[in-house]
XYZ file of C-alpha atoms in Angstrom:
366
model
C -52.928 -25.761 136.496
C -51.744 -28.303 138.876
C -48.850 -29.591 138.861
C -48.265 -28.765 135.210
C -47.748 -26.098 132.505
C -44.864 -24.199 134.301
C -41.917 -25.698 132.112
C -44.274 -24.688 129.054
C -44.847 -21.295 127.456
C -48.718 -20.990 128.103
C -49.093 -18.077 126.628
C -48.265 -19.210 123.105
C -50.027 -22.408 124.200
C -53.017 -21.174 125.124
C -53.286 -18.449 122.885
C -53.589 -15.323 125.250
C -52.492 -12.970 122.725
C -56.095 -14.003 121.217
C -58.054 -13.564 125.363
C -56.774 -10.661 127.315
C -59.060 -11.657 129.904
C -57.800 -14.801 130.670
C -55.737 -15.356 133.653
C -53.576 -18.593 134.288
C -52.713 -19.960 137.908
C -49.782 -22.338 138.179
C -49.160 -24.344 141.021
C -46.021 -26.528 139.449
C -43.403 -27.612 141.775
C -41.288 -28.821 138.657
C -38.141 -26.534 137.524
C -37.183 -25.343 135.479
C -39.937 -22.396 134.860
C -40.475 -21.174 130.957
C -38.985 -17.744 130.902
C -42.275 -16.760 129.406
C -44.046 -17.818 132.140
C -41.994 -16.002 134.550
C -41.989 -12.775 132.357
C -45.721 -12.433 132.266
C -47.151 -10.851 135.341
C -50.516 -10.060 133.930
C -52.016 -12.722 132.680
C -49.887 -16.218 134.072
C -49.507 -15.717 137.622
C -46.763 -18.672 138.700
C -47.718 -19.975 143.165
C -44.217 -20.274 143.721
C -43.150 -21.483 147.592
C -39.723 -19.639 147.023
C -37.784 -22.859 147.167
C -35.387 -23.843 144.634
C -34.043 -21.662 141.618
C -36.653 -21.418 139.041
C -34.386 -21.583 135.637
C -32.411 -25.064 136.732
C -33.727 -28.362 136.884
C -35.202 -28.886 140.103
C -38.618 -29.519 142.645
C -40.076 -26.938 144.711
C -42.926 -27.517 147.086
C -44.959 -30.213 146.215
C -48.229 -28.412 144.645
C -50.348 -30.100 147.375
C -47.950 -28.070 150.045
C -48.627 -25.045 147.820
C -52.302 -25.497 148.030
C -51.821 -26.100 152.223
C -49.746 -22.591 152.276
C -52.662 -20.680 150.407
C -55.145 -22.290 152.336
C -53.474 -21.478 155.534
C -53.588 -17.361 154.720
C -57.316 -17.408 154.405
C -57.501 -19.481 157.470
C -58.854 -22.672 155.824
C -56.264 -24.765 156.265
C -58.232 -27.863 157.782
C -56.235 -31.167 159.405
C -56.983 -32.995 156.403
C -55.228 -30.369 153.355
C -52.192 -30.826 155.875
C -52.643 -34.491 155.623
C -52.745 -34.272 151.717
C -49.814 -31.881 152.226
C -47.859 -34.368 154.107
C -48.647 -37.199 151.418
C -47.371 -34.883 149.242
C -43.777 -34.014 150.372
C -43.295 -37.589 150.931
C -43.986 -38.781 147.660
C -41.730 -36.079 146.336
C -39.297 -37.967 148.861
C -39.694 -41.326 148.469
C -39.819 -41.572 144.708
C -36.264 -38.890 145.027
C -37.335 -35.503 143.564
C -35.821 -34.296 146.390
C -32.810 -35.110 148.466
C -32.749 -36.134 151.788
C -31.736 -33.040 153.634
C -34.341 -30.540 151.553
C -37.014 -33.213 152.932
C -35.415 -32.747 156.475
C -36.128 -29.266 156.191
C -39.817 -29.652 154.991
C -40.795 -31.979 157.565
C -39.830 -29.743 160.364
C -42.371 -26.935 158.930
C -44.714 -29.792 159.083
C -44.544 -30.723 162.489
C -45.043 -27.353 163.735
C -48.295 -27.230 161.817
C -49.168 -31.149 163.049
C -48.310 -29.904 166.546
C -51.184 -26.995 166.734
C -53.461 -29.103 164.711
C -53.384 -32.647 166.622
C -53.005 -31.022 170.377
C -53.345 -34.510 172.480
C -54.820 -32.536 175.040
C -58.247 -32.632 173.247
C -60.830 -35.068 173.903
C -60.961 -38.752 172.781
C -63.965 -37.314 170.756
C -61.609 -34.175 168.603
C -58.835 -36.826 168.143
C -60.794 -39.800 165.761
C -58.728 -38.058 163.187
C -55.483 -37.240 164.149
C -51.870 -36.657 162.494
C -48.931 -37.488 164.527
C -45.394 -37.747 163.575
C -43.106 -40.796 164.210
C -40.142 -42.321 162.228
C -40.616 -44.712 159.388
C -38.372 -47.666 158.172
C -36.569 -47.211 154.677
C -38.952 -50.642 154.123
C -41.873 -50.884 151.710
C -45.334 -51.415 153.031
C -43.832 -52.763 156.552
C -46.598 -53.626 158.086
C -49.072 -54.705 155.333
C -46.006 -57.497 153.670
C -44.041 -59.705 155.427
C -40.788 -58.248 157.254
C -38.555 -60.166 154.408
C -40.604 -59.280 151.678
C -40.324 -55.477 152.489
C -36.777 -56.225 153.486
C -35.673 -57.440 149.811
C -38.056 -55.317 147.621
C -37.128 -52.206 149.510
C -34.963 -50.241 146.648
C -32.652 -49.495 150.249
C -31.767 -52.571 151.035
C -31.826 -54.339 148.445
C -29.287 -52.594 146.699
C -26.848 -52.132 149.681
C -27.179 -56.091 150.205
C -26.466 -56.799 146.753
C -29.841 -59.157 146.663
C -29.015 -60.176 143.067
C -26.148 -61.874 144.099
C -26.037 -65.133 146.551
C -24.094 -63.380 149.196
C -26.515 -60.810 149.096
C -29.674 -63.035 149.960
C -27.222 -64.800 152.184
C -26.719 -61.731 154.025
C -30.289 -60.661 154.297
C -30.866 -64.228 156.131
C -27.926 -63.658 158.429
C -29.437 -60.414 159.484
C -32.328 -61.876 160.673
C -30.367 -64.647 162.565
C -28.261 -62.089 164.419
C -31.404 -60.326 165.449
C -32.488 -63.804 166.454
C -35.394 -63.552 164.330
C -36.573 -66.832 162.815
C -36.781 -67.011 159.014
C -39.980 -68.928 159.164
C -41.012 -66.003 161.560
C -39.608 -63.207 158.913
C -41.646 -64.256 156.133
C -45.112 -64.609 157.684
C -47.699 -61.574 156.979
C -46.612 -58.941 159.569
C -49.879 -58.620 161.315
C -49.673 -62.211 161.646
C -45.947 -61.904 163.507
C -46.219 -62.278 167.075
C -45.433 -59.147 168.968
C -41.801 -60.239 170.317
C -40.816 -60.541 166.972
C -41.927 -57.209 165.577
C -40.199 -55.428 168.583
C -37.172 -57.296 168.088
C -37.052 -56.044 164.506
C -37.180 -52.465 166.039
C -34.669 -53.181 168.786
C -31.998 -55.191 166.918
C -31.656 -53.255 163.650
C -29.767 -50.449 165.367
C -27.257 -52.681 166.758
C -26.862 -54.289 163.105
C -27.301 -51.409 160.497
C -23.993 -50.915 160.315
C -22.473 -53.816 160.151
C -24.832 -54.610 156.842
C -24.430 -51.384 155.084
C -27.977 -50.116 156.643
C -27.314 -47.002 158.377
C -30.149 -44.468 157.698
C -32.385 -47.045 157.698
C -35.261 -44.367 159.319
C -36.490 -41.141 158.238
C -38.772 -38.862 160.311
C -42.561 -39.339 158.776
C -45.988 -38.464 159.794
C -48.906 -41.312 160.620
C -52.614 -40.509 160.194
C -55.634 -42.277 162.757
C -59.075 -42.739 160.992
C -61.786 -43.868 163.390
C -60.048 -45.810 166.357
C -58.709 -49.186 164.091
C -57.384 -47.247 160.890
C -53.684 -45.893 161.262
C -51.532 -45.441 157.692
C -48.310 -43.641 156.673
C -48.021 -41.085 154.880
C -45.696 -43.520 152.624
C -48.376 -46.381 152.703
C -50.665 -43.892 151.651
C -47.932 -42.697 148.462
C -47.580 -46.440 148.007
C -51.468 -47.104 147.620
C -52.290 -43.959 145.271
C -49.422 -44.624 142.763
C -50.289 -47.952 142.488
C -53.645 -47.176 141.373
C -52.161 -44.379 138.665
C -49.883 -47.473 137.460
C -52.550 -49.908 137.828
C -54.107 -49.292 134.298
C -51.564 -50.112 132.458
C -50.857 -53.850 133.869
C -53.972 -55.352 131.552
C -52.329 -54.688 128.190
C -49.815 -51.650 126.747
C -52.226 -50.095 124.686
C -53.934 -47.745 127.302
C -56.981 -45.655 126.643
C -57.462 -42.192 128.306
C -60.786 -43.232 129.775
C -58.582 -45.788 131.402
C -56.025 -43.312 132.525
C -58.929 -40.670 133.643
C -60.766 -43.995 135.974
C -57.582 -44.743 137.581
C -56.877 -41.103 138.102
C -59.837 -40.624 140.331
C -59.519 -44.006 141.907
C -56.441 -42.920 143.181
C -58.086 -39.978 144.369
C -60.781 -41.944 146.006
C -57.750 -44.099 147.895
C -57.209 -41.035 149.831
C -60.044 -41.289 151.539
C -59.370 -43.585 154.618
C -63.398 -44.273 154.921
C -62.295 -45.896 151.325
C -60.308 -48.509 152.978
C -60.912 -51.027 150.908
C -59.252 -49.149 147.821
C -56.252 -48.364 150.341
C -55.769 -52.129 150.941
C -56.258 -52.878 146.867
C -53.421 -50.244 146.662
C -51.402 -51.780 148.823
C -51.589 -55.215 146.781
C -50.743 -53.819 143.696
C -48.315 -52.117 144.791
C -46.659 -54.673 146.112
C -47.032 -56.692 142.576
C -45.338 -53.343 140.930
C -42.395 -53.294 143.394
C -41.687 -57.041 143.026
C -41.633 -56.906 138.931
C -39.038 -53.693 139.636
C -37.101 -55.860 141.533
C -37.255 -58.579 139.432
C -36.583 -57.316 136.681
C -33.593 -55.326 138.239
C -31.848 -58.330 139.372
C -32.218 -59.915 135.894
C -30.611 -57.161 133.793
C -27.627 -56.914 136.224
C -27.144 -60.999 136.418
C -26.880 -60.383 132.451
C -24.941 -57.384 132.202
C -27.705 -56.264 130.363
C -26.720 -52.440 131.740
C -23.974 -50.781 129.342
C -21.430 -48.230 130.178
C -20.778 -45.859 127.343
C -18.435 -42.169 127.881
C -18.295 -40.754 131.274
C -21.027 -41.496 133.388
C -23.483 -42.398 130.625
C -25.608 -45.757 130.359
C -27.781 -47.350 128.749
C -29.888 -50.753 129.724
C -31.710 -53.371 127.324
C -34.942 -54.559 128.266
C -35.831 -58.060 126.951
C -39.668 -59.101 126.371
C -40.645 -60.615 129.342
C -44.089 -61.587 131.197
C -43.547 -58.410 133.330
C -42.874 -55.738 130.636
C -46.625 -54.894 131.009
C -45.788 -52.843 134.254
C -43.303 -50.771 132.459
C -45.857 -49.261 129.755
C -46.266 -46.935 132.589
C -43.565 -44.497 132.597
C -43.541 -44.133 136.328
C -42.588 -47.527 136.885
C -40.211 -47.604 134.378
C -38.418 -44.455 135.910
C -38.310 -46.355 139.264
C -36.790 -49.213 137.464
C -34.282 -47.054 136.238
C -33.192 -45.032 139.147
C -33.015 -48.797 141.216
C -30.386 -49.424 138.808
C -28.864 -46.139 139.414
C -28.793 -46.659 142.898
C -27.119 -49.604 142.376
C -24.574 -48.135 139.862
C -23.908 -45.504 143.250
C -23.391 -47.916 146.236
C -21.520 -50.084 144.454
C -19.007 -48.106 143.004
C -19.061 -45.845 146.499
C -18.191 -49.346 148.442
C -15.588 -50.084 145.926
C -13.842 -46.904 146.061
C -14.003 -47.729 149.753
C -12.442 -51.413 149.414
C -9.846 -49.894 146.953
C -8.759 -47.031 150.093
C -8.767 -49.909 152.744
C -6.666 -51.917 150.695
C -3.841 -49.277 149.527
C -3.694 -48.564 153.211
C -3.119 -51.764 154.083
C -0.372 -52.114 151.638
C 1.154 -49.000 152.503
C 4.651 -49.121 154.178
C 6.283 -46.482 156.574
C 8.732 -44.360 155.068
């Protein structure tokens, strides 16, 4: 079972009381495990990485890098299971079943592994397919969108600009002047952008980041080369796949499981890089997904449709709209709701930071 079963007590499930001679394998990176599960040694066996405490809520290694690990002690671990591997971690990343520094920690086993595999020393020939690691921008689909596209649908910045709000699109715009990047320029296709302006981007955002609330605006990822024209991120790749799980539900809500088994192994043909044209489908959809998140994000907090109840708790309304056909899916719809939560976070973290500035400013010497 992949990715699955381990928060469920198979062997009532399944009946194994009934079959003895059936054996489960369970490679679930979810936590908590059913105590059941974990109890059983004879006939559930749980492919646990070690990571994380099995009885709270939690991830472990993604059950791709579980896969990679096994694969690796029979000495069958091939360049392209590390490659599924990597696509793996990062989705646990980007869509924030991990933290930050437990991804940190993954990637650096990672690189080791990317190191021995993709030696640069081999010929032109060995290295068609390759796997090399370089950082990534905290922006969606970079370089398959325009850079202000990316910029404002990215769940990073657009909820540390405040992109709901005028100032917020105001400061998005003054970015791009400081970096003396035209806004005509910022909003053409990024393959399209000519090459001073897509090194500028990568020049001037350092000097910038902080100044617009955009520090950590990299994280360490991993690339991949197919052929000698082909090179995708490991997020791209995320991105693409998702976007083809999601896709089946943007025709109507009622969604039949021969539609949910046909995207399923669409998304599993996007993987395939000699697929390219599914990749670059992905990529459009995906796009359409992230910009009816975002839309619909901005609307509910322009209408205070988001309401606080006791302690931290909240709830938000959703009102019928033309793009309430993405969020039959329940992926999208948890994306939509930790983009809210995100927002909830920075902006109360900023305004217990306004609040300290100004008592301090206020304070007098005794």
């Amino acid at each position: 079972m992949i990715n699955c079963g381990g928060s469920l007590d198979l062997y009532e499930l399944l009946g194994l009381k009934d079959n003895e001679e059936a054996m489960i394998f369970v490679a679930d990176s979810r936590r908590p495990y059913a105590t059941a599960n974990v109890e059983d040694k004879r006939q559930i066996f749980l492919m646990d990485d070690g990571t994380g405490d099995i009885d709270t809520s939690a991830y472990g290694l993604c059950a791709a890098g579980i896969m990679y690990v096994l694969a690796t002690q029979i000495n069958k671990a091939e360049n392209e299971l590390l490659w599924y591997s990597i696509i793996g971690l990062t989705d646990q990343y980007l869509h924030q079943y991990i933290d930050h520094q437990r991804y940190l920690e993954d990637v650096e086993q990672f690189k080791i592994d990317v190191l021995m595999k993709n030696n640069t020393s081999k010929s032109n020939e060995d290295m068609v397919d390759k796997i090399y690691v370089n950082n990534e921008l905290h922006f969606m689909l970079l370089k398959h969108w325009s850079i202000y596209d990316s910029m404002y649908n990215s769940r990073f910045v657009a909820i540390r600009l405040g992109i709901w709000k005028t100032k917020g699109k105001r400061n998005l715009e003054m970015l791009f002047a400081k970096m003396g990047m035209p806004l005509e320029q910022a909003q053409q296709g990024y393959n399209n952008l000519p090459k001073k302006y897509k090194d500028l981007l990568f020049n001037k955002l350092e000097m910038f980041s902080s100044e617009f609330n955009l520090d950590g605006y990299t994280y360490p990822s991993f690339y991949k080369t197919s052929g000698f024209h082909r090179t995708v991120s490991a997020a791209d790749m995320v991105y693409a796949t998702t976007a083809h799980l999601e896709s089946t539900y943007n025709v109507n809500k009622m969604v039949t499981s021969d539609q949910v088994m046909k995207n399923f192994w669409t998304a599993y043909d996007c993987l395939n890089l000699n697929k390219f044209d599914l990749v670059l489908k992905g990529f459009e959809e995906a796009m359409e997904i992230q910009k009816a998140i975002v839309r619909q994000a901005v609307s509910m907090i322009q209408k205070k449709q988001i309401v606080q109840l006791s302690g931290p708790f909240r709830y938000a309304i959703m009102n019928e709209t033309a793009d309430m056909k993405f969020f039959a899916h329940p992926l999208t719809l948890s994306k939509l709701a930790q983009f809210l939560v995100d927002t909830i976070i920075v902006r109360d973290s900023l305004n217990k930071s306004v609040s300290y500035t100004h008592l301090r400013a206020h304070e007098t010497p005794e």
